[in-house]
Short mmCIF file of C-alpha atoms in Angstrom, two decimals:
data_model
loop_
_atom_site.label_atom_id
_atom_site.label_comp_id
_atom_site.label_asym_id
_atom_site.label_seq_id
_atom_site.Cartn_x
_atom_site.Cartn_y
_atom_site.Cartn_z
CA MET A 624 98.87 132.89 69.83
CA THR A 625 97.95 129.83 68.38
CA LYS A 626 97.84 126.45 69.68
CA GLU A 627 98.23 123.65 67.34
CA PHE A 628 95.57 120.44 68.22
CA GLU A 629 95.41 116.88 67.70
CA ILE A 630 92.21 114.93 66.23
CA GLY A 631 91.64 113.01 69.75
CA ASP A 632 92.57 115.64 72.46
CA THR A 633 90.16 116.79 75.24
CA VAL A 634 89.68 120.15 74.79
CA ARG A 635 87.35 122.95 77.44
CA LEU A 636 85.96 126.05 76.02
CA ILE A 637 87.98 128.87 78.33
CA SER A 638 84.25 130.07 79.50
CA GLY A 639 83.66 127.18 80.86
CA GLY A 640 81.80 123.79 79.56
CA PRO A 641 81.16 120.84 78.52
CA LEU A 642 84.22 118.85 78.09
CA MET A 643 84.62 118.33 74.18
CA THR A 644 87.23 115.69 72.11
CA VAL A 645 88.73 117.35 68.98
CA ASN A 646 87.45 115.73 65.71
CA GLU A 647 88.90 117.83 62.86
CA TYR A 648 91.62 120.92 63.52
CA ASN A 649 92.30 123.44 60.37
CA GLU A 650 95.71 125.29 61.12
CA GLU A 651 95.88 127.44 58.75
CA LYS A 652 92.18 128.76 59.76
CA ASP A 653 92.69 128.15 64.05
CA LEU A 654 89.43 126.49 63.86
CA VAL A 655 88.74 123.54 65.99
CA ASP A 656 86.04 120.95 65.09
CA CYS A 657 84.74 119.85 68.75
CA ILE A 658 82.15 116.69 69.51
CA TRP A 659 80.79 115.98 72.94
CA PHE A 660 77.61 114.24 74.45
CA ASN A 661 75.19 117.12 76.13
CA ILE A 662 73.46 116.27 79.71
CA ASP A 663 70.98 114.13 77.76
CA GLU A 664 73.62 112.88 76.15
CA ASN A 665 72.94 113.47 72.52
CA VAL A 666 76.34 114.28 69.81
CA CYS A 667 76.34 117.30 68.86
CA THR A 668 79.04 119.08 67.24
CA SER A 669 81.28 122.48 66.31
CA THR A 670 83.47 124.24 65.29
CA PHE A 671 85.50 127.24 67.43
CA LYS A 672 88.03 129.74 66.83
CA GLY A 673 91.65 128.79 68.13
CA ALA A 674 91.50 130.70 70.68
CA VAL A 675 88.75 130.60 73.06
CA VAL A 676 88.75 126.33 73.19
CA MET A 677 91.90 125.69 75.66
CA PRO A 678 93.24 121.81 76.42
CA ASP A 679 91.62 119.71 79.38
CA ASP A 680 94.93 119.31 81.70
CA ASP A 681 92.63 118.33 84.00
CA ASP A 682 93.79 115.11 85.62
CA PHE A 683 91.10 113.21 86.92
CA ASP A 684 90.62 110.16 88.13
CA ILE A 685 87.63 108.07 89.84
CA ASP A 686 89.71 106.83 92.90
CA ASP A 687 90.39 110.13 93.63
CA PHE A 688 86.76 110.74 94.95
CA ASP A 689 85.44 109.06 97.88
CA PHE A 690 81.10 107.70 97.82
CA ASP A 691 80.96 105.83 100.51
CA ASP A 692 80.74 109.05 103.24
CA GLU A 693 78.08 108.60 105.11
CA ASP A 694 78.26 111.89 107.10
CA ASP A 695 77.05 113.79 103.93
CA ASP A 696 74.29 112.16 103.26
CA ASP A 697 73.75 112.34 107.08
CA ASP A 698 73.62 116.41 106.49
CA ASP A 699 71.81 115.65 103.91
CA ASP A 700 68.87 114.14 104.98
CA ASP A 701 68.84 116.75 107.84
CA ASP A 702 68.46 119.86 105.13
CA ASP A 703 65.75 117.61 103.49
CA GLU A 704 63.36 117.84 106.87
CA GLU A 705 64.43 121.20 106.73
CA TRP A 706 62.76 121.42 103.34
CA ASP A 707 60.09 120.13 104.37
CA GLU A 708 59.25 122.26 106.64
CA GLU A 709 59.60 125.26 104.55
CA THR A 710 57.23 123.72 102.25
CA GLU A 711 54.73 123.02 104.67
CA GLU A 712 54.43 126.30 106.12
CA GLU A 713 54.45 127.84 102.69
CA LYS A 714 51.46 125.50 101.78
CA GLU A 715 50.43 127.12 105.31
CA LYS A 716 50.53 130.56 103.86
#
């Protein structure tokens, strides 16, 4: 089954990975040329067989996330204290 891709579509590898943008699609050879930014914000490009790429259908909306949840911050502080205690114990050994 051959998928159809258009320039500008957002896709991901079926196995996961970063969000990529279709830069070119060769329907005859079923090759999808993609462009994306890596973790260091460098531009990357590669060409994939259409069978290993899937459209990214996630309806991501930044407003769905609550970044001001104070309860989560308190829990993180407790974890830091536990980590500090473990580190001190390791140093004493």
